Tab-separated table of C-alpha atoms in Angstrom:
chain	number	residue	atom	x	y	z
I	1	UNK	CA	4.784	-11.061	-37.461
I	2	UNK	CA	3.042	-7.597	-37.803
I	3	UNK	CA	4.856	-4.419	-39.341
I	4	UNK	CA	5.647	-0.948	-37.669
I	5	UNK	CA	4.377	2.358	-39.487
I	6	UNK	CA	7.050	2.785	-41.883
I	7	UNK	CA	6.075	-0.777	-42.843
I	8	UNK	CA	8.822	-2.249	-41.334
I	9	UNK	CA	8.872	-6.270	-40.306
I	10	UNK	CA	9.124	-6.598	-36.169
I	11	UNK	CA	7.768	-8.771	-33.499
I	12	UNK	CA	4.065	-8.544	-33.256
I	13	UNK	CA	2.470	-6.764	-31.170
I	14	UNK	CA	-0.474	-6.974	-28.877
I	15	UNK	CA	-3.185	-4.084	-27.354
I	16	UNK	CA	-3.546	-3.646	-23.928
I	17	UNK	CA	-6.459	-2.052	-22.219
I	18	UNK	CA	-6.829	-1.317	-18.342
I	19	UNK	CA	-10.401	-1.321	-17.624
I	20	UNK	CA	-10.636	-1.177	-14.455
I	21	UNK	CA	-7.921	-0.892	-11.304
I	22	UNK	CA	-8.966	-1.664	-7.715
I	23	UNK	CA	-6.487	-0.808	-4.341
I	24	UNK	CA	-7.016	-0.589	-0.800
I	25	UNK	CA	-4.089	1.743	0.282
I	26	UNK	CA	-3.407	3.935	4.124
I	27	UNK	CA	-6.246	6.395	4.417
I	28	UNK	CA	-7.959	5.329	1.396
I	29	UNK	CA	-10.207	2.787	0.760
I	30	UNK	CA	-10.158	2.557	-2.995
I	31	UNK	CA	-8.312	4.233	-6.237
I	32	UNK	CA	-10.566	7.866	-6.330
I	33	UNK	CA	-10.428	7.813	-3.018
I	34	UNK	CA	-6.118	7.595	-3.150
I	35	UNK	CA	-6.356	10.122	-6.131
I	36	UNK	CA	-8.091	12.763	-4.364
I	37	UNK	CA	-5.581	12.315	-0.938
I	38	UNK	CA	-2.689	12.571	-3.731
I	39	UNK	CA	-4.370	15.487	-5.061
I	40	UNK	CA	-6.006	17.629	-2.137
I	41	UNK	CA	-2.016	16.711	0.069
I	42	UNK	CA	-3.362	14.511	2.301
I	43	UNK	CA	-1.113	13.539	4.699
I	44	UNK	CA	-2.305	9.510	5.135
I	45	UNK	CA	0.852	8.959	8.014
I	46	UNK	CA	-0.003	9.145	11.329
I	47	UNK	CA	1.453	9.206	14.640
I	48	UNK	CA	0.809	7.009	17.565
I	49	UNK	CA	-0.141	8.013	20.646
I	50	UNK	CA	1.744	6.365	24.233
I	51	UNK	CA	-0.826	4.684	24.973
I	52	UNK	CA	-1.496	3.130	21.538
I	53	UNK	CA	1.953	2.109	21.190
I	54	UNK	CA	2.057	0.387	25.182
I	55	UNK	CA	-1.383	-1.414	23.898
I	56	UNK	CA	1.274	-2.225	20.753
I	57	UNK	CA	4.096	-3.694	23.341
I	58	UNK	CA	6.538	-0.323	22.716
I	59	UNK	CA	8.095	0.014	25.964
I	60	UNK	CA	8.379	3.625	27.692
I	61	UNK	CA	12.178	3.448	27.134
I	62	UNK	CA	11.703	2.326	23.537
I	63	UNK	CA	8.798	5.317	22.872
I	64	UNK	CA	11.591	7.894	24.520
I	65	UNK	CA	14.342	7.159	22.239
I	66	UNK	CA	14.963	10.229	20.258
I	67	UNK	CA	15.612	7.673	17.278
I	68	UNK	CA	12.199	6.137	17.702
I	69	UNK	CA	9.362	7.423	15.026
I	70	UNK	CA	6.314	7.441	16.235
I	71	UNK	CA	4.391	7.371	12.971
I	72	UNK	CA	2.984	4.228	10.907
I	73	UNK	CA	0.853	4.136	7.751
I	74	UNK	CA	-2.136	2.119	8.874
I	75	UNK	CA	-4.966	-0.109	6.453
I	76	UNK	CA	-7.991	-0.558	7.493
I	77	UNK	CA	-9.250	-3.604	8.228
I	78	UNK	CA	-6.367	-5.748	7.649
I	79	UNK	CA	-7.906	-8.475	8.222
I	80	UNK	CA	-9.752	-7.936	5.130
I	81	UNK	CA	-6.136	-8.869	2.952
I	82	UNK	CA	-6.881	-11.523	0.410
I	83	UNK	CA	-3.805	-13.818	0.988
I	84	UNK	CA	-4.876	-17.190	-1.253
I	85	UNK	CA	-5.020	-14.848	-3.826
I	86	UNK	CA	-1.597	-13.658	-3.647
I	87	UNK	CA	-0.440	-17.534	-3.082
I	88	UNK	CA	0.418	-16.772	0.561
I	89	UNK	CA	-1.036	-18.507	3.800
I	90	UNK	CA	-2.846	-17.135	6.634
I	91	UNK	CA	0.567	-17.269	8.728
I	92	UNK	CA	2.696	-15.726	5.986
I	93	UNK	CA	-0.052	-13.063	5.141
I	94	UNK	CA	0.087	-12.187	9.195
I	95	UNK	CA	4.121	-11.590	9.023
I	96	UNK	CA	4.629	-9.852	6.078
I	97	UNK	CA	5.347	-6.335	6.419
I	98	UNK	CA	3.783	-4.350	3.558
I	99	UNK	CA	6.355	-1.800	3.349
């Protein structure tokens, strides 16, 4: 048991220090770039061309639908995702939507 600033007994506390962070984000390969993008108002959502959508299997009729959104957040090197670190199989990682 530990005590608070007034000497009142309470549950034991553990100090925590964050000594490093890592991450990959659309438009940012790391934390520093991510924060710079936020600070500078960088837009990381990108618009897809009709050719890109067609290559991805989106038919022309769907592309013309007024409710269709031809934009998304794209991660560089999705193959670099470390599925085993997160306890996922390769197949599960492949079909996972990161949203």
